[in-house]
Amino acid sequence: MSSSSQPPEPSSPSSSSSSSSSSSSTEAAYFASTPPPANLNHQTALARTFIAHHAAIPKRRVALVTSGGTTVPLERQTVRFIDNFSAGTRGATSAEHLIAAGYAVVFLHRQFSLQPYARHFSHGSTGLLDLVVDEGSAEGVRVKAESLEHVRSVLGTYRGVREREMLLELTFVTVGDYLHSLRALAGLMGPLGPRALLYLAAAVSDFFVPDSRMAEHKIQSSASAPTEDDGNNTSSQPGRRLIVNLDPVPKFLKSLVDTWAPQSLIVSYKLETDASVLVSKSRAALGRYQHHLVIGNLLSTRKWEVVFVEPGGSTRWLRLPAAERGAEGRGTGPWALRGFRRGAGGEIEG
């Protein structure tokens, strides 16, 4: 299934310049007022070494894969936070397929979300403890015969990846952590030019509580609790309701495309719940940010159906046959690795 539409009309120079200036100002204000994660320097140093190692290998391509959902803390000493449903399945699966296609992968994921290779034993109906049996002797535990081939295959692949140093796993928790990390890592990827792929599968919060308005301690619900300065961001009536004021998270994709990694291949996702707006919003994002591909998906069908929205507005739907939808390791993640071409003329094989 395919369709096409005319690309959006270009903005006038004065309008574009004004918009760019406003965006840069908003971006600078966000990073200046949002504390970076405590491990940012450490993770950036690990990534710098990893990327430099692979950059020195001729024709080696490097992918930054983001995965999992970001949280929105309501307090600095966080007890309560806003989250989303993302488990990181697509990002972890995609990272495996990118490595199989020859990419070295920096996997920036939500702490405790699914990870490449480990995901086979940590999610769904078959966990690690279901794959082993206790012999009750000096032999200890062993993998069940019916699971042995699967475990051996995944373990062998994982060991090979580790030996070749093809995977670096880094973490985030909050939306602020994610954006600080994305900016730092994209800056390291940028010099790779078309050898770099930024594959943005993380579910990023659209709203946040600015640090200046965030409560320091746990927001109290008890009528007898002492009053604290919560930055005027929340109001509550004991046993009744809590009202939280949220600001929109600035859109950083334009900076990613224009400044942070301008020659890299950039792929983003668009999740919607309303089928009637999925394609139009995906096209709008592609027109606004001018990157290479938007992969649209619906909440209700995301595991077996995606739409590729490409430059020029063309669309291509990819659907997994009904008979294969429950198969181990299948899903739309790998589809996002095939079917589109790099600016240098190469192709990602899925």
Short mmCIF file of C-alpha atoms in Angstrom, two decimals:
data_model
loop_
_atom_site.label_atom_id
_atom_site.label_comp_id
_atom_site.label_asym_id
_atom_site.label_seq_id
_atom_site.Cartn_x
_atom_site.Cartn_y
_atom_site.Cartn_z
CA MET A 1 0.00 0.00 0.00
CA SER A 2 1.46 3.32 -0.93
CA SER A 3 0.49 6.90 -1.49
CA SER A 4 2.22 10.19 -2.06
CA SER A 5 1.74 13.86 -1.41
CA GLN A 6 3.50 17.11 -2.16
CA PRO A 7 6.12 18.18 0.38
CA PRO A 8 5.19 21.16 2.55
CA GLU A 9 5.83 24.66 1.21
CA PRO A 10 9.18 26.02 2.40
CA SER A 11 9.12 28.77 4.99
CA SER A 12 10.23 32.26 4.05
CA PRO A 13 13.82 33.11 5.03
CA SER A 14 12.74 35.58 7.71
CA SER A 15 10.22 33.15 9.17
CA SER A 16 12.75 30.31 9.16
CA SER A 17 15.43 32.47 10.79
CA SER A 18 13.05 33.66 13.49
CA SER A 19 11.88 30.13 14.20
CA SER A 20 15.45 28.83 14.37
CA SER A 21 16.49 31.59 16.77
CA SER A 22 13.51 30.92 19.02
CA SER A 23 14.20 27.19 18.99
CA SER A 24 17.86 27.70 19.89
CA SER A 25 16.90 30.00 22.74
CA THR A 26 14.40 27.48 24.10
CA GLU A 27 16.95 24.69 23.79
CA ALA A 28 19.63 26.66 25.62
CA ALA A 29 17.19 27.57 28.39
CA TYR A 30 16.13 23.95 28.81
CA PHE A 31 19.66 22.59 29.18
CA ALA A 32 20.71 25.46 31.44
CA SER A 33 17.79 24.87 33.81
CA THR A 34 17.61 21.05 33.71
CA PRO A 35 20.31 19.24 35.72
CA PRO A 36 22.27 16.64 33.72
CA PRO A 37 22.40 13.04 34.97
CA ALA A 38 25.15 12.32 37.49
CA ASN A 39 26.69 9.72 35.16
CA LEU A 40 26.74 11.90 32.03
CA ASN A 41 30.50 12.47 31.95
CA HIS A 42 31.23 8.80 32.63
CA GLN A 43 28.85 7.54 29.95
CA THR A 44 30.08 10.11 27.45
CA ALA A 45 33.67 8.98 28.04
CA LEU A 46 32.70 5.34 27.44
CA ALA A 47 30.90 6.30 24.24
CA ARG A 48 33.80 8.43 23.02
CA THR A 49 36.18 5.47 23.33
CA PHE A 50 33.71 3.05 21.72
CA ILE A 51 32.90 5.32 18.78
CA ALA A 52 36.55 6.24 18.17
CA HIS A 53 37.47 2.54 18.09
CA HIS A 54 34.90 1.76 15.41
CA ALA A 55 35.49 4.99 13.48
CA ALA A 56 39.05 3.78 12.89
CA ILE A 57 37.78 0.62 11.17
CA PRO A 58 37.24 1.27 7.43
CA LYS A 59 33.59 1.16 6.35
CA ARG A 60 32.40 0.31 9.89
CA ARG A 61 29.03 1.92 10.55
CA VAL A 62 27.85 2.97 14.00
CA ALA A 63 24.26 3.26 15.22
CA LEU A 64 22.91 5.10 18.23
CA VAL A 65 19.72 3.28 19.21
CA THR A 66 17.50 4.87 21.86
CA SER A 67 14.99 2.64 23.61
CA GLY A 68 12.42 2.57 26.40
CA GLY A 69 10.37 5.31 28.01
CA THR A 70 11.40 8.45 29.87
CA THR A 71 10.00 9.43 33.27
CA VAL A 72 8.83 12.84 34.44
CA PRO A 73 9.72 13.30 38.13
CA LEU A 74 7.30 15.28 40.29
CA GLU A 75 9.84 15.76 43.10
CA ARG A 76 13.62 16.22 43.16
CA GLN A 77 13.89 13.43 45.72
CA THR A 78 11.66 11.38 43.50
CA VAL A 79 8.89 9.23 44.90
CA ARG A 80 6.24 9.99 42.32
CA PHE A 81 6.74 10.31 38.58
CA ILE A 82 4.82 10.12 35.31
CA ASP A 83 5.78 7.23 33.04
CA ASN A 84 4.62 5.53 29.85
CA PHE A 85 4.04 1.94 28.82
CA SER A 86 7.23 1.38 26.80
CA ALA A 87 9.19 -1.75 27.72
CA GLY A 88 11.89 -1.21 25.08
CA THR A 89 11.02 -4.27 22.99
CA ARG A 90 11.43 -2.56 19.63
CA GLY A 91 14.68 -0.84 20.50
CA ALA A 92 16.30 -3.97 21.93
CA THR A 93 15.18 -6.10 18.99
CA SER A 94 16.33 -3.50 16.47
CA ALA A 95 19.75 -3.26 18.11
CA GLU A 96 20.25 -7.00 17.60
CA HIS A 97 19.37 -6.76 13.92
CA LEU A 98 21.58 -3.72 13.39
CA ILE A 99 24.54 -5.57 14.87
CA ALA A 100 23.78 -8.53 12.61
CA ALA A 101 23.82 -6.08 9.68
CA GLY A 102 27.34 -4.96 10.60
CA TYR A 103 26.69 -1.93 12.79
CA ALA A 104 28.43 -1.24 16.07
CA VAL A 105 25.63 -0.10 18.39
CA VAL A 106 25.48 2.42 21.21
CA PHE A 107 22.31 1.34 23.01
CA LEU A 108 20.92 4.21 25.10
CA HIS A 109 18.06 2.68 27.06
CA ARG A 110 15.80 3.26 30.01
CA GLN A 111 17.30 1.68 33.10
CA PHE A 112 15.82 -1.81 33.65
CA SER A 113 14.06 -1.86 30.26
CA LEU A 114 14.68 -4.70 27.81
CA GLN A 115 18.23 -5.16 26.53
CA PRO A 116 19.56 -6.84 23.40
CA TYR A 117 19.97 -10.61 23.77
CA ALA A 118 18.95 -10.59 27.46
CA ARG A 119 15.41 -9.75 26.29
CA HIS A 120 14.97 -13.37 25.18
CA PHE A 121 15.00 -14.47 28.82
CA SER A 122 13.51 -11.53 30.68
CA HIS A 123 10.16 -10.72 29.15
CA GLY A 124 6.96 -12.50 28.23
CA SER A 125 5.87 -15.98 29.22
CA THR A 126 9.32 -17.61 29.13
CA GLY A 127 11.77 -16.24 31.68
CA LEU A 128 15.21 -17.53 32.57
CA LEU A 129 13.93 -19.64 35.47
CA ASP A 130 11.56 -21.45 33.12
CA LEU A 131 14.45 -22.58 30.93
CA VAL A 132 16.55 -24.37 33.55
CA VAL A 133 16.09 -27.34 35.86
CA ASP A 134 17.79 -28.16 39.17
CA GLU A 135 19.47 -31.56 38.97
CA GLY A 136 19.63 -31.80 42.77
CA SER A 137 23.22 -32.99 42.60
CA ALA A 138 26.77 -31.77 42.15
CA GLU A 139 25.90 -31.07 38.53
CA GLY A 140 23.84 -28.12 39.71
CA VAL A 141 21.36 -26.71 37.19
CA ARG A 142 21.13 -27.32 33.47
CA VAL A 143 19.15 -25.91 30.58
CA LYS A 144 16.08 -27.94 29.71
CA ALA A 145 16.53 -30.06 26.60
CA GLU A 146 13.68 -28.36 24.77
CA SER A 147 15.25 -24.93 25.40
CA LEU A 148 18.88 -25.83 24.81
CA GLU A 149 19.08 -24.90 21.12
CA HIS A 150 17.50 -21.48 21.68
CA VAL A 151 19.68 -20.65 24.69
CA ARG A 152 22.85 -21.83 22.93
CA SER A 153 22.04 -19.73 19.85
CA VAL A 154 21.39 -16.52 21.77
CA LEU A 155 24.35 -17.06 24.08
CA GLY A 156 26.68 -17.77 21.18
CA THR A 157 25.59 -14.63 19.35
CA TYR A 158 25.93 -12.51 22.49
CA ARG A 159 29.43 -13.79 23.22
CA GLY A 160 30.49 -13.01 19.67
CA VAL A 161 29.13 -9.48 19.98
CA ARG A 162 31.02 -8.96 23.24
CA GLU A 163 34.26 -10.35 21.85
CA ARG A 164 34.06 -8.01 18.85
CA GLU A 165 33.03 -5.09 21.07
CA MET A 166 30.00 -4.33 18.91
CA LEU A 167 27.65 -3.20 21.68
CA LEU A 168 27.85 -0.45 24.30
CA GLU A 169 24.90 -0.17 26.68
CA LEU A 170 24.17 3.15 28.40
CA THR A 171 21.18 4.18 30.53
CA PHE A 172 18.78 7.01 31.27
CA VAL A 173 15.76 7.38 33.54
CA THR A 174 14.20 10.84 33.25
CA VAL A 175 13.41 12.87 30.16
CA GLY A 176 16.15 15.29 31.25
CA ASP A 177 18.65 12.43 31.49
CA TYR A 178 17.66 11.30 28.01
CA LEU A 179 17.98 14.69 26.30
CA HIS A 180 21.32 15.55 27.93
CA SER A 181 22.63 12.12 26.91
CA LEU A 182 21.23 12.33 23.38
CA ARG A 183 22.89 15.70 22.80
CA ALA A 184 26.26 14.45 24.08
CA LEU A 185 26.16 11.19 22.13
CA ALA A 186 24.92 12.79 18.91
CA GLY A 187 27.84 15.19 19.10
CA LEU A 188 30.19 12.20 19.17
CA MET A 189 28.36 10.52 16.29
CA GLY A 190 28.31 13.63 14.11
CA PRO A 191 31.91 13.39 12.83
CA LEU A 192 31.11 9.94 11.38
CA GLY A 193 28.88 11.63 8.81
CA PRO A 194 26.93 9.15 6.67
CA ARG A 195 28.51 6.22 8.51
CA ALA A 196 26.32 7.10 11.51
CA LEU A 197 22.70 6.10 12.08
CA LEU A 198 20.57 7.66 14.81
CA TYR A 199 17.63 5.36 15.37
CA LEU A 200 15.30 7.06 17.84
CA ALA A 201 12.97 4.38 19.22
CA ALA A 202 12.71 5.77 22.77
CA ALA A 203 9.29 6.91 23.95
CA VAL A 204 10.06 10.50 24.96
CA SER A 205 7.76 12.41 27.29
CA ASP A 206 5.95 15.36 25.74
CA PHE A 207 5.61 17.27 29.02
CA PHE A 208 7.78 17.83 32.09
CA VAL A 209 8.01 19.68 35.40
CA PRO A 210 10.74 22.36 35.25
CA ASP A 211 13.32 21.97 38.00
CA SER A 212 12.57 25.47 39.28
CA ARG A 213 8.97 24.44 40.01
CA MET A 214 9.65 20.95 41.31
CA ALA A 215 8.98 20.01 44.93
CA GLU A 216 12.12 19.06 46.86
CA HIS A 217 10.48 16.36 48.96
CA LYS A 218 7.61 13.92 48.57
CA ILE A 219 4.34 15.69 47.80
CA GLN A 220 2.19 15.15 50.87
CA SER A 221 -1.38 13.87 50.82
CA SER A 222 -2.05 13.84 54.55
CA ALA A 223 -4.09 16.65 56.06
CA SER A 224 -1.71 16.70 59.05
CA ALA A 225 1.44 16.88 56.93
CA PRO A 226 3.52 20.06 57.26
CA THR A 227 3.28 22.56 54.43
CA GLU A 228 6.35 22.70 52.18
CA ASP A 229 7.44 24.97 49.39
CA ASP A 230 6.67 22.97 46.25
CA GLY A 231 7.59 25.71 43.82
CA ASN A 232 3.91 26.50 43.18
CA ASN A 233 3.79 23.62 40.72
CA THR A 234 1.27 21.43 42.54
CA SER A 235 -1.83 21.89 44.63
CA SER A 236 -3.73 19.23 46.53
CA GLN A 237 -6.75 18.68 48.69
CA PRO A 238 -6.31 15.73 51.08
CA GLY A 239 -8.04 12.63 49.79
CA ARG A 240 -9.44 14.42 46.78
CA ARG A 241 -7.13 15.46 43.96
CA LEU A 242 -3.64 16.54 42.94
CA ILE A 243 -3.15 19.15 40.23
CA VAL A 244 0.22 19.24 38.47
CA ASN A 245 1.32 21.94 36.04
CA LEU A 246 3.43 20.59 33.16
CA ASP A 247 5.39 22.42 30.47
CA PRO A 248 5.92 21.07 26.94
CA VAL A 249 9.28 19.39 26.36
CA PRO A 250 11.15 21.38 23.68
CA LYS A 251 11.45 19.62 20.33
CA PHE A 252 15.11 18.81 19.76
CA LEU A 253 14.90 16.84 16.53
CA LYS A 254 15.60 19.93 14.43
CA SER A 255 18.81 20.59 16.37
CA LEU A 256 19.76 16.95 15.93
CA VAL A 257 19.32 17.21 12.16
CA ASP A 258 20.86 20.65 11.66
CA THR A 259 23.56 20.88 14.33
CA TRP A 260 24.30 17.82 16.45
CA ALA A 261 24.69 15.23 13.67
CA PRO A 262 23.89 16.98 10.37
CA GLN A 263 25.23 14.34 7.96
CA SER A 264 23.94 11.27 9.79
CA LEU A 265 20.99 9.12 8.81
CA ILE A 266 18.21 9.93 11.29
CA VAL A 267 15.11 7.80 11.85
CA SER A 268 12.33 8.70 14.27
CA TYR A 269 9.12 7.03 15.41
CA LYS A 270 5.62 8.44 15.64
CA LEU A 271 3.10 6.67 17.87
CA GLU A 272 -0.59 7.55 17.72
CA THR A 273 -3.86 6.06 18.93
CA ASP A 274 -6.01 7.58 16.17
CA ALA A 275 -5.49 5.97 12.75
CA SER A 276 -6.91 9.01 10.97
CA VAL A 277 -3.99 11.26 12.01
CA LEU A 278 -1.05 8.83 11.92
CA VAL A 279 0.15 9.47 8.37
CA SER A 280 -0.56 13.21 8.38
CA LYS A 281 1.33 13.73 11.64
CA SER A 282 4.22 11.58 10.42
CA ARG A 283 4.42 13.64 7.22
CA ALA A 284 4.27 16.85 9.22
CA ALA A 285 7.18 15.70 11.41
CA LEU A 286 9.25 14.77 8.36
CA GLY A 287 8.52 18.11 6.72
CA ARG A 288 9.26 20.07 9.88
CA TYR A 289 12.54 18.41 10.81
CA GLN A 290 13.80 17.34 7.37
CA HIS A 291 15.30 14.04 8.49
CA HIS A 292 15.31 10.76 6.59
CA LEU A 293 12.44 8.59 7.79
CA VAL A 294 9.48 8.56 10.16
CA ILE A 295 8.16 5.16 11.18
CA GLY A 296 4.53 5.53 12.17
CA ASN A 297 2.64 3.04 14.29
CA LEU A 298 -0.62 2.75 16.19
CA LEU A 299 -0.79 1.72 19.83
CA SER A 300 -3.26 -1.06 19.07
CA THR A 301 -1.36 -2.59 16.11
CA ARG A 302 2.25 -1.54 16.76
CA LYS A 303 3.52 -5.12 17.14
CA TRP A 304 2.65 -6.17 13.60
CA GLU A 305 2.08 -3.05 11.50
CA VAL A 306 4.11 0.07 10.72
CA VAL A 307 4.10 2.71 8.03
CA PHE A 308 7.26 4.22 6.55
CA VAL A 309 6.84 7.90 5.72
CA GLU A 310 9.68 9.00 3.49
CA PRO A 311 10.95 12.29 2.00
CA GLY A 312 8.46 13.59 -0.53
CA GLY A 313 5.55 12.25 1.50
CA SER A 314 5.39 8.71 0.09
CA THR A 315 4.19 5.97 2.41
CA ARG A 316 4.79 2.23 2.60
CA TRP A 317 2.91 -0.06 4.95
CA LEU A 318 4.59 -3.18 6.29
CA ARG A 319 2.40 -5.79 7.95
CA LEU A 320 3.40 -9.04 9.58
CA PRO A 321 1.15 -11.93 8.45
CA ALA A 322 -1.33 -13.00 11.12
CA ALA A 323 0.19 -16.49 11.31
CA GLU A 324 3.58 -15.05 12.31
CA ARG A 325 2.52 -12.47 14.88
CA GLY A 326 3.12 -14.69 17.88
CA ALA A 327 6.47 -16.05 16.71
CA GLU A 328 9.49 -15.61 18.96
CA GLY A 329 11.54 -12.58 18.03
CA ARG A 330 9.13 -11.44 15.35
CA GLY A 331 7.57 -8.03 15.25
CA THR A 332 7.96 -4.69 13.54
CA GLY A 333 11.36 -3.85 15.04
CA PRO A 334 13.44 -5.54 12.30
CA TRP A 335 11.29 -4.00 9.56
CA ALA A 336 12.60 -0.58 10.47
CA LEU A 337 16.04 -1.76 9.40
CA ARG A 338 15.21 -2.40 5.79
CA GLY A 339 13.54 -0.71 2.89
CA PHE A 340 15.16 2.71 2.93
CA ARG A 341 18.39 3.94 1.40
CA ARG A 342 21.21 5.93 2.89
CA GLY A 343 22.36 9.14 1.31
CA ALA A 344 25.64 7.44 0.41
CA GLY A 345 23.78 4.83 -1.59
CA GLY A 346 24.12 1.98 0.88
CA GLU A 347 21.23 0.06 2.37
CA ILE A 348 20.40 -1.37 5.75
CA GLU A 349 19.59 -5.04 5.49
CA GLY A 350 16.93 -6.39 7.81
#
